[in-house]
XYZ file of C-alpha atoms in Angstrom:
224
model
C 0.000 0.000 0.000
C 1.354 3.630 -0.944
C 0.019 6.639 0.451
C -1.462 7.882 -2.044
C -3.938 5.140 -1.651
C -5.630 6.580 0.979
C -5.859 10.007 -1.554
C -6.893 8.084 -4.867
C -6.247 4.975 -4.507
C -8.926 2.057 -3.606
C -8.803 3.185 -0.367
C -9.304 7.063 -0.960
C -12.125 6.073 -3.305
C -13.733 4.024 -0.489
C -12.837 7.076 1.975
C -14.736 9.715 -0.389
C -17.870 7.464 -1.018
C -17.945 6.438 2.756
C -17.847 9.822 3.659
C -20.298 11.302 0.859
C -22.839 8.982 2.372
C -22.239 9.256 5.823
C -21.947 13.072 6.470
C -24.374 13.895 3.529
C -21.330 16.127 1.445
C -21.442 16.282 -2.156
C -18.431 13.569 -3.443
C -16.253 16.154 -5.492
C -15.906 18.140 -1.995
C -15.259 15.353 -0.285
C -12.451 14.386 -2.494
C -11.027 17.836 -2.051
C -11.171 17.502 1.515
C -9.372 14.582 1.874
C -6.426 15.227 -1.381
C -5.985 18.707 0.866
C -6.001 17.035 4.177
C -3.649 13.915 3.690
C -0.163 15.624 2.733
C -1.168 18.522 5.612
C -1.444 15.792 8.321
C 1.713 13.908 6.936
C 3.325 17.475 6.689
C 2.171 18.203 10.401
C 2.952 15.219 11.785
C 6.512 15.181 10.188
C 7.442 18.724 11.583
C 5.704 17.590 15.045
C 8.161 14.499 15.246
C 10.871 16.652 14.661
C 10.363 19.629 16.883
C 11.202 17.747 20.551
C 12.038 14.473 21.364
C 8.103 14.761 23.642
C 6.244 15.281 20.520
C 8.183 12.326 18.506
C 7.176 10.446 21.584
C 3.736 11.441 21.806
C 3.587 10.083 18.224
C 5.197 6.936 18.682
C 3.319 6.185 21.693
C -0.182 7.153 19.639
C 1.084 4.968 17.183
C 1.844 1.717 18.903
C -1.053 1.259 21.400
C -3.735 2.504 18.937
C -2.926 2.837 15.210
C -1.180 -0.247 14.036
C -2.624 -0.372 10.689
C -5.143 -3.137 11.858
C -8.110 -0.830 10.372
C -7.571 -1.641 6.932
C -9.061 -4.611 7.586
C -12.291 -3.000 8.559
C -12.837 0.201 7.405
C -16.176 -0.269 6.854
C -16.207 -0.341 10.708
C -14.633 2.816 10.876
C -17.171 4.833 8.082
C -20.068 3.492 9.834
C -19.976 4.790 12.896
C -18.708 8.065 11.686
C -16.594 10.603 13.320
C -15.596 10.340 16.858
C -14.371 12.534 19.653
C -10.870 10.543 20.355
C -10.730 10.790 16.063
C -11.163 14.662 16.635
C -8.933 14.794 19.147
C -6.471 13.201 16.513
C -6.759 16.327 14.649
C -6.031 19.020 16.981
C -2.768 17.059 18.327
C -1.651 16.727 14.599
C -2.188 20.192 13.897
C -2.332 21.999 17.300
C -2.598 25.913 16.925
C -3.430 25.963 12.824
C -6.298 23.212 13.570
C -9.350 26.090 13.167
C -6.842 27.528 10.228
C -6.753 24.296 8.552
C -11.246 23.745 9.349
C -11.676 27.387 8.262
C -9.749 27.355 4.789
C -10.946 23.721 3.833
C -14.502 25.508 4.623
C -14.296 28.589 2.335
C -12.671 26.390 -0.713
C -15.627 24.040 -0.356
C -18.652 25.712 0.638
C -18.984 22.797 3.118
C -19.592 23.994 7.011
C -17.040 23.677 10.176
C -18.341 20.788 11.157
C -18.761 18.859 8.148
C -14.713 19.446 7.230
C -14.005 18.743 11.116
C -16.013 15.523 10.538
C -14.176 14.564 7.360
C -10.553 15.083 9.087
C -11.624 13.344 12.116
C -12.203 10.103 9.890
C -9.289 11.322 7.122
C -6.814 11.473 10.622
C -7.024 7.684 11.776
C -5.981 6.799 8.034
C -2.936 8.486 8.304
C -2.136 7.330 11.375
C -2.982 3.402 10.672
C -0.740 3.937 7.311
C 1.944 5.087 9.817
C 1.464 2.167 11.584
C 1.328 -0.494 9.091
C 4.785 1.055 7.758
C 6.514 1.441 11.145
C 5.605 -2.658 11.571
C 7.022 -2.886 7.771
C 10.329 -1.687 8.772
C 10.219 -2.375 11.847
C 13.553 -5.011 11.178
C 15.399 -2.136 9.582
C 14.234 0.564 12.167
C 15.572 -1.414 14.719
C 18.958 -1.840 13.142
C 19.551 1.423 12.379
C 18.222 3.090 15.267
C 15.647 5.722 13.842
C 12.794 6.657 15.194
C 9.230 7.981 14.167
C 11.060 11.282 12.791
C 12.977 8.827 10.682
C 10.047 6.713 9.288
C 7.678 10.018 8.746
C 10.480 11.113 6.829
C 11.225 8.027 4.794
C 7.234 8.108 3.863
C 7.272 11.615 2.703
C 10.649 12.069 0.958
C 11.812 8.795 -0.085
C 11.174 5.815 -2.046
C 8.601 6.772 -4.192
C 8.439 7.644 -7.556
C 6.131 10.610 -7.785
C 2.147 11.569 -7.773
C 1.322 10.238 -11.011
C 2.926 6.665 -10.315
C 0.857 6.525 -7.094
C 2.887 7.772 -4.341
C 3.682 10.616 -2.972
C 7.318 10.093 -2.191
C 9.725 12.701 -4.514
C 6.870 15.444 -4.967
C 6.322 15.503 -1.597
C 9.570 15.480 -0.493
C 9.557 18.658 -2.303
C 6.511 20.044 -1.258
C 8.020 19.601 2.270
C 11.292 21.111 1.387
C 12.970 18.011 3.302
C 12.343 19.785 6.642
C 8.002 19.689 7.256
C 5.654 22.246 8.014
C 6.686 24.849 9.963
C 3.873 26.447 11.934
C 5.433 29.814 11.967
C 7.437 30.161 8.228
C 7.229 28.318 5.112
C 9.921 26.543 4.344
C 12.863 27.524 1.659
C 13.317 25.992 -1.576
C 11.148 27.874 -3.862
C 8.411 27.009 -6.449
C 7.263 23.442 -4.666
C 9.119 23.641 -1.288
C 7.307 26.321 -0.165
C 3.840 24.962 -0.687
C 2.917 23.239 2.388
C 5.280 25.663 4.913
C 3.503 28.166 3.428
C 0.039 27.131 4.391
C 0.767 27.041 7.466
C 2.524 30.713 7.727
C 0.385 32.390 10.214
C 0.923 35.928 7.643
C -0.802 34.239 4.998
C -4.195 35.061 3.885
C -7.177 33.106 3.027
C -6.768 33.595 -0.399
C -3.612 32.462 -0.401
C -3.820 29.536 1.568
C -7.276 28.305 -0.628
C -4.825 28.801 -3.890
C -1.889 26.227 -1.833
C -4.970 23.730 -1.121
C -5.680 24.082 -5.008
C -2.521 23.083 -5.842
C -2.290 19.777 -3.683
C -5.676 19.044 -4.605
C -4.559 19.002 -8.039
C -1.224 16.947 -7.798
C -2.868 14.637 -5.015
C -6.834 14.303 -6.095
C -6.784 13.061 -9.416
């Protein structure tokens, strides 16, 4: 499974139906929400592991008592109950302070209310976390004998070992996007053109407009 999969793959197509149905949102907005939302969390997450040896932690921790890739075996399970206050909770931890920026800009690209978008993320954010877990158990041999850690295996997702967008993952474009250092949440990161897509999102100085025309852009390497 690439990551990508879980954007428009079999399982992102699952994800945009289940969610269509579920929350009552028109399936092209949907589909936006979650080709937006995917490389943002991976984005978040990867600067969060990096930022203090607490928040790797905090991630690692998350990752092996809860998310261990087990609910691709049942997502049906997951889309039929529908969003969750521990699955909202995922949200805010992945993208503390820019977690209303995030709701708010996903809301004025899409027409769709707060509360539908936090809805979509909060079943969008156990995705990305079970991926995370179902790779960390991959490597798990190699992590081991090398030593690295969640920062490490974020990092290999998002800037290694794949072969672009349009061969179904995510890994050089993204590594790009990300400018090879995540998403800060005060400055976009340097690089130019690509590299400053995602860090720039998150740049508090950034207006709406802006930030809807960065979603537009992921949306269209990532949603198709």
């Amino acid at each position: 499974m690439n990551i990508t999969d879980l954007i428009s793959g079999n399982i992102g197509s699952q994800a945009v139906e289940s969610i269509s149905q579920k929350l009552g949102v028109d399936k092209d907005k949907a589909q936006y929400v979650v080709a937006a939302a995917v490389p943002l969390m991976m984005s978040a997450l990867n600067y969060n592991a990096n930022k203090s040896p607490e928040q790797a932690n905090g991630i690692q921790n998350a990752i092996d008592s809860k998310h261990n890739g087990s609910i691709f075996d049942n997502l049906g399970a997951l889309f039929n109950q529908g969003p969750t206050e521990d699955e909202d909770k995922i949200v805010n931890h992945m993208f503390g302070r820019n977690t209303d920026n995030v709701k708010e800009t996903l809301s004025a690209k899409t027409g769709l209310d707060i509360k539908k978008i936090a809805g979509i993320l909060a079943l969008v954010a156990p995705l990305v976390m079970g991926y995370l877990g179902k790779k960390k158990q991959e490597s798990a041999g190699e992590a081991a004998s090398s030593g690295g850690g969640i920062g490490d295996l974020i990092g290999s997702v998002l800037g290694g070992g794949g072969s672009g967008a349009t061969a179904g993952g995510l890994g050089g474009i993204l590594g790009n996007i990300l400018g090879g250092g995540g998403a800060n949440a005060s400055q976009p990161n340097v690089g130019g053109g690509l590299g400053d897509l995602v860090g720039d999102f998150f740049n508090q100085d950034k207006d709406k407009e802006s930030k809807g025309g960065i979603l537009d852009a992921l949306t269209g390497m990532f949603g198709k």
